[in-house]
Each structure stands twice: as C-alpha cells, then as structure tokens.
Short mmCIF file of C-alpha atoms and ligand atoms in Angstrom, two decimals:
data_model
loop_
_atom_site.label_atom_id
_atom_site.label_comp_id
_atom_site.label_asym_id
_atom_site.label_seq_id
_atom_site.Cartn_x
_atom_site.Cartn_y
_atom_site.Cartn_z
CA MET B 1 -3.38 -20.38 24.44
CA THR B 2 -2.86 -17.54 21.46
CA LEU B 3 -2.63 -13.91 21.40
CA ILE B 4 -5.13 -14.45 18.95
CA SER B 5 -8.49 -15.13 20.01
CA SER B 6 -10.54 -15.88 16.67
CA LEU B 7 -11.11 -14.76 13.63
CA GLY B 8 -13.38 -12.53 13.81
CA TYR B 9 -14.92 -11.75 10.30
CA VAL B 10 -13.86 -11.27 5.98
CA ARG B 11 -14.14 -8.25 4.51
CA VAL B 12 -14.02 -8.75 1.14
CA VAL B 13 -15.07 -6.39 -2.06
CA ALA B 14 -17.52 -7.78 -4.91
CA ALA B 15 -18.09 -6.34 -8.29
CA ASP B 16 -21.35 -7.97 -8.24
CA THR B 17 -23.29 -7.31 -4.65
CA ASP B 18 -26.79 -7.54 -5.51
CA ALA B 19 -25.99 -11.06 -6.81
CA TRP B 20 -23.67 -11.63 -3.58
CA ARG B 21 -27.13 -10.38 -1.26
CA LYS B 22 -29.14 -13.30 -2.52
CA PHE B 23 -26.51 -15.70 -2.55
CA GLY B 24 -26.03 -14.72 1.30
CA ARG B 25 -29.37 -14.47 3.32
CA GLU B 26 -31.11 -16.87 0.34
CA VAL B 27 -29.27 -19.45 -0.99
CA ILE B 28 -27.01 -19.97 2.74
CA GLY B 29 -28.93 -19.33 5.29
CA PHE B 30 -27.32 -15.72 6.44
CA ALA B 31 -28.91 -13.11 8.52
CA ALA B 32 -28.73 -9.20 7.37
CA GLY B 33 -26.51 -7.37 9.84
CA THR B 34 -26.33 -3.89 9.48
CA GLY B 35 -23.80 -1.64 9.74
CA PRO B 36 -22.21 1.88 8.45
CA GLU B 37 -20.94 1.95 5.37
CA PRO B 38 -22.53 3.00 2.28
CA ASP B 39 -23.87 -0.13 0.01
CA ALA B 40 -22.20 -3.27 1.52
CA LEU B 41 -23.45 -5.95 2.98
CA TYR B 42 -22.98 -7.07 6.45
CA LEU B 43 -23.41 -11.65 6.74
CA ARG B 44 -24.49 -12.70 10.88
CA MET B 45 -24.47 -15.57 11.80
CA ASP B 46 -24.29 -14.79 15.32
CA GLU B 47 -24.51 -11.65 17.36
CA ARG B 48 -21.65 -10.02 15.44
CA PRO B 49 -23.32 -7.67 13.19
CA GLY B 50 -21.71 -9.44 10.62
CA ARG B 51 -19.61 -11.26 10.61
CA ILE B 52 -18.93 -11.60 6.68
CA ILE B 53 -19.03 -8.11 5.09
CA VAL B 54 -18.90 -8.05 1.65
CA LEU B 55 -18.10 -4.24 -0.25
CA PRO B 56 -19.06 -2.87 -3.32
CA GLY B 57 -15.93 -2.68 -5.57
CA GLU B 58 -14.80 -2.68 -9.42
CA ARG B 59 -12.91 -6.36 -8.43
CA ASP B 60 -13.67 -9.33 -6.90
CA ARG B 61 -10.35 -9.11 -3.61
CA LEU B 62 -10.25 -10.38 -0.36
CA GLU B 63 -9.89 -6.93 1.70
CA ALA B 64 -8.94 -8.00 4.93
CA VAL B 65 -8.94 -11.34 6.95
CA GLY B 66 -10.12 -9.48 10.50
CA TRP B 67 -8.51 -11.22 13.84
CA GLU B 68 -9.83 -10.85 17.32
CA VAL B 69 -8.03 -10.00 20.48
CA ARG B 70 -8.73 -10.50 24.44
CA ASP B 71 -9.10 -6.21 24.74
CA HIS B 72 -6.50 -3.32 24.18
CA ARG B 73 -3.26 -5.31 26.45
CA ALA B 74 -3.90 -8.46 23.47
CA LEU B 75 -3.91 -5.50 20.67
CA GLN B 76 -0.69 -3.61 22.09
CA ARG B 77 1.24 -6.57 22.45
CA VAL B 78 0.19 -8.30 18.92
CA GLU B 79 0.84 -4.31 18.16
CA SER B 80 4.83 -4.74 19.76
CA ALA B 81 5.20 -8.35 17.96
CA LEU B 82 4.69 -6.64 14.82
CA ASP B 83 7.27 -4.37 15.01
CA ALA B 84 9.70 -6.23 16.23
CA ALA B 85 9.79 -8.30 13.11
CA GLY B 86 9.79 -5.80 11.09
CA VAL B 87 6.15 -5.50 10.07
CA ALA B 88 4.36 -1.75 9.60
CA VAL B 89 1.44 -1.75 10.95
CA LYS B 90 -1.61 0.81 10.30
CA PRO B 91 -3.77 1.95 13.08
CA LEU B 92 -7.87 1.95 11.40
CA THR B 93 -8.32 5.20 12.00
CA ALA B 94 -11.34 6.75 14.51
CA GLU B 95 -13.92 6.34 10.83
CA GLU B 96 -12.73 2.96 9.58
CA ALA B 97 -13.22 0.52 14.03
CA GLU B 98 -16.20 2.05 13.13
CA ALA B 99 -17.27 0.71 10.10
CA ARG B 100 -16.06 -2.27 11.64
CA ARG B 101 -18.44 -1.65 14.61
CA VAL B 102 -14.76 -1.78 16.43
CA GLU B 103 -13.39 -0.17 19.29
CA ALA B 104 -9.72 -0.45 17.97
CA GLY B 105 -7.76 -2.04 15.45
CA ILE B 106 -4.81 -1.61 13.41
CA ALA B 107 -3.61 -3.02 9.50
CA PHE B 108 -1.04 -5.17 8.29
CA THR B 109 0.43 -7.15 5.08
CA ALA B 110 0.86 -10.19 6.93
CA PRO B 111 3.96 -12.64 4.67
CA GLY B 112 2.70 -14.07 2.07
CA GLY B 113 0.52 -11.53 1.53
CA THR B 114 -3.25 -11.76 2.93
CA PRO B 115 -4.54 -8.70 4.74
CA SER B 116 -5.11 -8.49 7.83
CA GLU B 117 -6.31 -6.85 10.40
CA VAL B 118 -5.94 -7.02 14.60
CA PHE B 119 -9.50 -5.42 17.08
CA HIS B 120 -10.65 -5.57 20.37
CA GLY B 121 -13.82 -4.27 21.20
CA PRO B 122 -16.77 -5.98 18.22
CA ALA B 123 -20.23 -3.84 19.48
CA LEU B 124 -22.49 -6.42 19.38
CA ASP B 125 -26.43 -6.69 17.90
CA HIS B 126 -27.98 -7.88 20.57
CA SER B 127 -31.39 -8.13 17.61
CA PRO B 128 -32.88 -11.63 17.56
CA LEU B 129 -30.70 -13.93 14.24
CA ALA B 130 -33.50 -14.30 12.11
CA THR B 131 -32.03 -16.38 9.56
CA PRO B 132 -34.40 -17.32 6.86
CA TYR B 133 -34.68 -20.87 7.45
CA GLY B 134 -34.16 -20.92 11.19
CA ASN B 135 -30.57 -22.44 10.74
CA ARG B 136 -27.89 -21.22 13.10
CA PHE B 137 -24.08 -20.85 12.69
CA VAL B 138 -20.95 -22.29 14.59
CA THR B 139 -19.00 -19.13 16.38
CA GLY B 140 -18.42 -17.97 19.74
CA LYS B 141 -15.04 -18.64 21.05
CA LEU B 142 -14.26 -20.56 18.09
CA GLY B 143 -15.01 -17.47 15.46
CA ALA B 144 -16.44 -16.79 12.40
CA GLY B 145 -15.06 -20.08 10.98
CA HIS B 146 -11.42 -20.31 9.16
CA VAL B 147 -10.20 -19.03 5.95
CA VAL B 148 -7.74 -20.62 3.31
CA VAL B 149 -5.52 -18.03 1.70
CA PRO B 150 -2.21 -18.33 -1.35
CA VAL B 151 0.58 -17.24 -0.08
CA THR B 152 3.34 -16.51 -1.81
CA ASP B 153 5.78 -17.72 0.12
CA ILE B 154 5.46 -20.67 2.09
CA ASP B 155 7.86 -20.65 4.64
CA ASP B 156 8.27 -17.01 5.59
CA ALA B 157 4.07 -17.27 5.94
CA TYR B 158 4.01 -20.39 8.48
CA GLY B 159 7.25 -18.89 10.64
CA PHE B 160 5.31 -15.39 10.26
CA TYR B 161 1.58 -17.00 12.34
CA PRO B 162 2.65 -19.39 14.57
CA ARG B 163 5.96 -16.90 15.60
CA VAL B 164 5.08 -13.69 16.09
CA LEU B 165 0.82 -13.60 16.47
CA GLY B 166 0.89 -17.17 18.31
CA PHE B 167 -0.89 -19.60 16.27
CA VAL B 168 -0.37 -23.76 16.85
CA PRO B 169 0.65 -25.39 14.40
CA ARG B 170 -2.28 -27.79 13.38
CA GLY B 171 -0.71 -30.18 10.65
CA ALA B 172 0.02 -29.89 7.40
CA PHE B 173 -1.82 -31.52 4.03
CA ARG B 174 1.77 -32.84 1.34
CA ILE B 175 0.93 -31.49 -1.38
CA PRO B 176 2.28 -35.25 -4.25
CA LEU B 177 4.18 -33.20 -6.20
CA PRO B 178 7.45 -34.65 -7.69
CA PRO B 179 10.86 -33.78 -6.77
CA PRO B 180 11.98 -30.38 -7.68
CA ALA B 181 8.30 -28.84 -6.84
CA GLY B 182 7.85 -31.27 -4.42
CA PRO B 183 6.84 -31.82 -2.18
CA VAL B 184 5.35 -28.79 -0.94
CA ARG B 185 2.96 -28.53 2.28
CA LEU B 186 -0.51 -26.75 2.69
CA ARG B 187 -0.48 -25.37 6.76
CA PHE B 188 -3.42 -25.32 8.77
CA LEU B 189 -2.92 -23.01 11.93
CA GLY B 190 -4.69 -22.31 15.16
CA THR B 191 -6.14 -19.88 17.75
CA ASN B 192 -8.68 -21.99 19.91
CA ALA B 193 -9.93 -25.19 19.88
CA ARG B 194 -11.36 -24.23 16.00
CA HIS B 195 -8.45 -27.11 14.38
CA HIS B 196 -8.04 -24.44 11.88
CA SER B 197 -8.81 -21.02 11.73
CA ILE B 198 -6.56 -20.15 8.52
CA ALA B 199 -4.38 -22.31 5.84
CA LEU B 200 -2.01 -21.34 4.04
CA MET B 201 -2.12 -22.58 0.44
CA PRO B 202 1.32 -22.46 -1.89
CA ALA B 203 1.39 -20.13 -5.13
CA PRO B 204 3.68 -18.93 -7.49
CA LYS B 205 1.84 -15.64 -6.91
CA LEU B 206 -1.66 -14.41 -5.96
CA ARG B 207 -4.22 -13.74 -8.49
CA PRO B 208 -7.54 -11.95 -7.11
CA PRO B 209 -9.54 -12.96 -5.27
CA ALA B 210 -6.24 -13.71 -3.08
CA LEU B 211 -8.78 -15.73 -1.06
CA VAL B 212 -9.34 -19.45 -1.55
CA HIS B 213 -12.14 -20.89 0.71
CA VAL B 214 -13.70 -19.20 4.11
CA MET B 215 -15.00 -22.29 6.41
CA VAL B 216 -19.20 -21.46 8.34
CA GLU B 217 -19.99 -23.67 10.40
CA CYS B 218 -23.54 -24.93 11.06
CA GLU B 219 -25.07 -26.31 13.83
CA THR B 220 -26.45 -29.64 12.00
CA LEU B 221 -25.74 -31.61 9.26
CA ASP B 222 -29.37 -31.04 7.76
CA GLU B 223 -28.53 -27.62 7.65
CA VAL B 224 -25.81 -28.55 5.16
CA GLY B 225 -27.97 -30.49 3.52
CA ARG B 226 -30.73 -27.79 3.00
CA ALA B 227 -28.30 -25.28 1.86
CA LEU B 228 -27.41 -27.47 -0.87
CA ASP B 229 -30.08 -28.33 -2.01
CA ARG B 230 -30.64 -24.78 -2.36
CA VAL B 231 -27.21 -24.55 -4.12
CA LEU B 232 -27.84 -27.78 -6.81
CA ALA B 233 -31.34 -25.96 -7.68
CA GLY B 234 -30.29 -22.04 -7.37
CA GLY B 235 -27.77 -23.60 -9.97
CA TYR B 236 -24.65 -22.24 -8.33
CA HIS B 237 -21.48 -23.86 -9.62
CA LEU B 238 -20.12 -26.30 -6.56
CA SER B 239 -17.10 -26.44 -6.93
CA SER B 240 -16.76 -29.65 -4.69
CA THR B 241 -19.62 -32.23 -3.55
CA LEU B 242 -20.02 -33.38 0.38
CA GLY B 243 -17.24 -35.17 1.60
CA ARG B 244 -15.72 -35.37 5.42
CA HIS B 245 -12.05 -33.82 6.05
CA THR B 246 -9.73 -36.08 7.19
CA ASN B 247 -7.73 -33.11 9.49
CA ASP B 248 -10.81 -31.51 11.21
CA LYS B 249 -13.07 -34.64 10.55
CA MET B 250 -15.85 -31.38 8.95
CA VAL B 251 -18.81 -33.05 6.67
CA SER B 252 -18.80 -30.63 4.52
CA PHE B 253 -19.45 -28.77 0.77
CA TYR B 254 -17.82 -26.46 -1.08
CA VAL B 255 -19.73 -23.88 -3.49
CA ARG B 256 -18.21 -21.02 -6.61
CA THR B 257 -19.41 -17.51 -4.29
CA PRO B 258 -19.82 -15.12 -6.48
CA GLY B 259 -16.60 -13.38 -5.94
CA GLY B 260 -14.93 -15.92 -7.61
CA TRP B 261 -13.78 -17.54 -4.09
CA ASP B 262 -15.11 -20.52 -2.28
CA LEU B 263 -16.94 -21.10 0.72
CA GLU B 264 -17.25 -24.14 2.58
CA VAL B 265 -20.62 -24.72 4.46
CA GLY B 266 -19.76 -28.24 6.97
CA CYS B 267 -20.53 -29.11 10.62
CA ASP B 268 -19.52 -31.82 12.83
CA GLY B 269 -16.11 -29.96 12.85
CA LEU B 270 -13.41 -31.71 15.11
CA LEU B 271 -12.44 -29.60 18.70
CA VAL B 272 -9.45 -29.82 19.73
CA ASP B 273 -8.09 -31.14 22.74
CA GLU B 274 -4.51 -29.19 22.94
CA ALA B 275 -3.20 -31.19 25.92
CA SER B 276 -2.69 -34.07 24.15
CA TYR B 277 -2.66 -32.74 19.88
CA THR B 278 0.45 -33.41 17.66
CA ALA B 279 0.55 -31.47 14.48
CA GLU B 280 -0.53 -34.69 11.78
CA GLU B 281 0.84 -34.54 8.64
CA ILE B 282 -2.77 -36.07 6.33
CA THR B 283 -2.22 -37.91 3.20
CA ALA B 284 -5.88 -37.64 2.05
CA ASP B 285 -8.30 -34.30 1.98
CA SER B 286 -10.83 -36.15 2.54
CA TYR B 287 -12.02 -39.68 3.88
CA TRP B 288 -15.30 -40.37 1.95
CA GLY B 289 -16.56 -37.04 -0.90
CA HIS B 290 -15.22 -33.93 -1.42
CA ARG B 291 -14.86 -34.42 -5.20
CA TRP B 292 -13.64 -31.49 -7.13
CA ASP B 293 -15.09 -29.68 -9.95
CA TRP B 294 -12.09 -26.97 -10.88
CA SER B 295 -14.50 -26.17 -14.47
FE1 FE2 E 303 -11.76 -25.57 4.51
#
C-alpha cells in the first residue's frame, strides 16, 4: 500500500536506564531482548531483538523512529524519493546497521523535525518470547505500534509523509482553538491496516524528548488491565485513565515513562479496510475515559 511496511522500532536515549529496565520489564511486561550496544536496553515484543531500544545518555530524547520496508529495492525507492524531495539522507554505516540488527538502512530528519530511519532486513531472534507475565503483543504486519511526534510545521510534515513516503492519511482530530490560533488539526497517518502508525502533533518548537507517546498493543484487555494494576501499584504517573479512542477504537491507558514521554498501552485496535475507508475528522478523542492528568 505504501513504500513503508510498518513501524519497525523506536530508539530513545535515556538518562536513567535502570529505571527503564524496571519499568519496561517488570511493569509493562516487555521481554528482554539482545543487541550489541553496550548498556543498551532492548525491549522485545516478538521475534525482533528489540522493538523499543533504550540507549544510555545524558538527556532523554527520541533518537530515531525506525520504519521498515520490504527489501533493498524498497529502500532504494525511499532513498530516491527523499533525494527528489530535497531531504538530506545519510546511509547507516555497517556498524550502525549491525547495532540495529538490520541489513541496511538510511537516516534523515523528517520535515517537522523527527529523527527518522528506514531499514530492511531485520535479523530475527527465534528464541521463545519470555515475557514476564505470559503476555503477548500485537505486532506482525501491523508493526510495533504507533508513535505520536511533535512537529514544528504541521503543513510541511503532513505534506511530506504521504507525498514522499506514501503514508495514507487516516483522519484528523480538530483541536478546538479559536482563531487566529485555531483550528489546529492533529493528523494521523497509516502504513498498513493499523489505523495509524504515526500521528503529527503541531508544536511551536521541539523540546526534548521530542516524543509525545508510543503505543504498544496487547492481545487482550486483561493484559492491559494487569499492566494498569502494576503501573498503579508502582506509583507511576498515569497520564490518562483507561478509555476507548474514537478513531482507532483502542482501549488504552497512558503512563509517563522514565523518559518523560508517555507509553500508551492498549488493545482491541481497529483494522482499517482501505477499500471502504475515508479519512474522518474526530471531534473528541475518546468515547469514554481517557481523563488526562497534565500535571
Ligand atoms: Fe495513541
């Protein structure tokens, strides 16, 4: 459908990887992955060595959103499309590709400011997925989940993803700001049947961590509920209560990660039928729940 198959991975730099280890493994229930980068934390959801990779550093920030393509031909097409659009592209070095456990990839900054990578040929980890609670995540052709990123120029960014990378628009949320500030639209974009793999949130400027949230999908509501129990028992900041979204129908909650951005943990996400889908404008983000705590 698009040049991009799915969201492959999210790499973040973190000031406190120990806090992340506890949060990622014991609270959320990711399996321990493996990788070559010293002191990095690889959070595994499936046969990939890591879907969320937490790298030690001074300051919490998004290092890269990694988009997966089918093969080297698709990667070449993406590279040509970026070139034609005037976006500076840097091939991943052999060491960088090895660190990501992929055959090859490129790096660039997407319009709006998001550090991005496109890759093909992920190496698989065939060992049993030993999640701590026997929990399972929904990935496969739908990818790791979705990301919501702040963008400094929403029109530029919203023009880029469909035109250059072939993302399909999957509707908008009109933020009811009065003129001249509004209306402002948060844009959702898909690459497969998952309702959105990325959402673009207008922001006046990018401040670290420059990542709003990452969504991971559990197989069952009970797994979401148990994760919520662990979040509350651990005293983590619940950024939003449980609720059901109006666009992707996800039942989810949001918890503040040790990185200062939110992790959305959900289930029951909509599978979009492109044959009949038309991009909607939602006027509320949820049917029920999702009470936000901005403190
Ligand atoms: Fe989300």
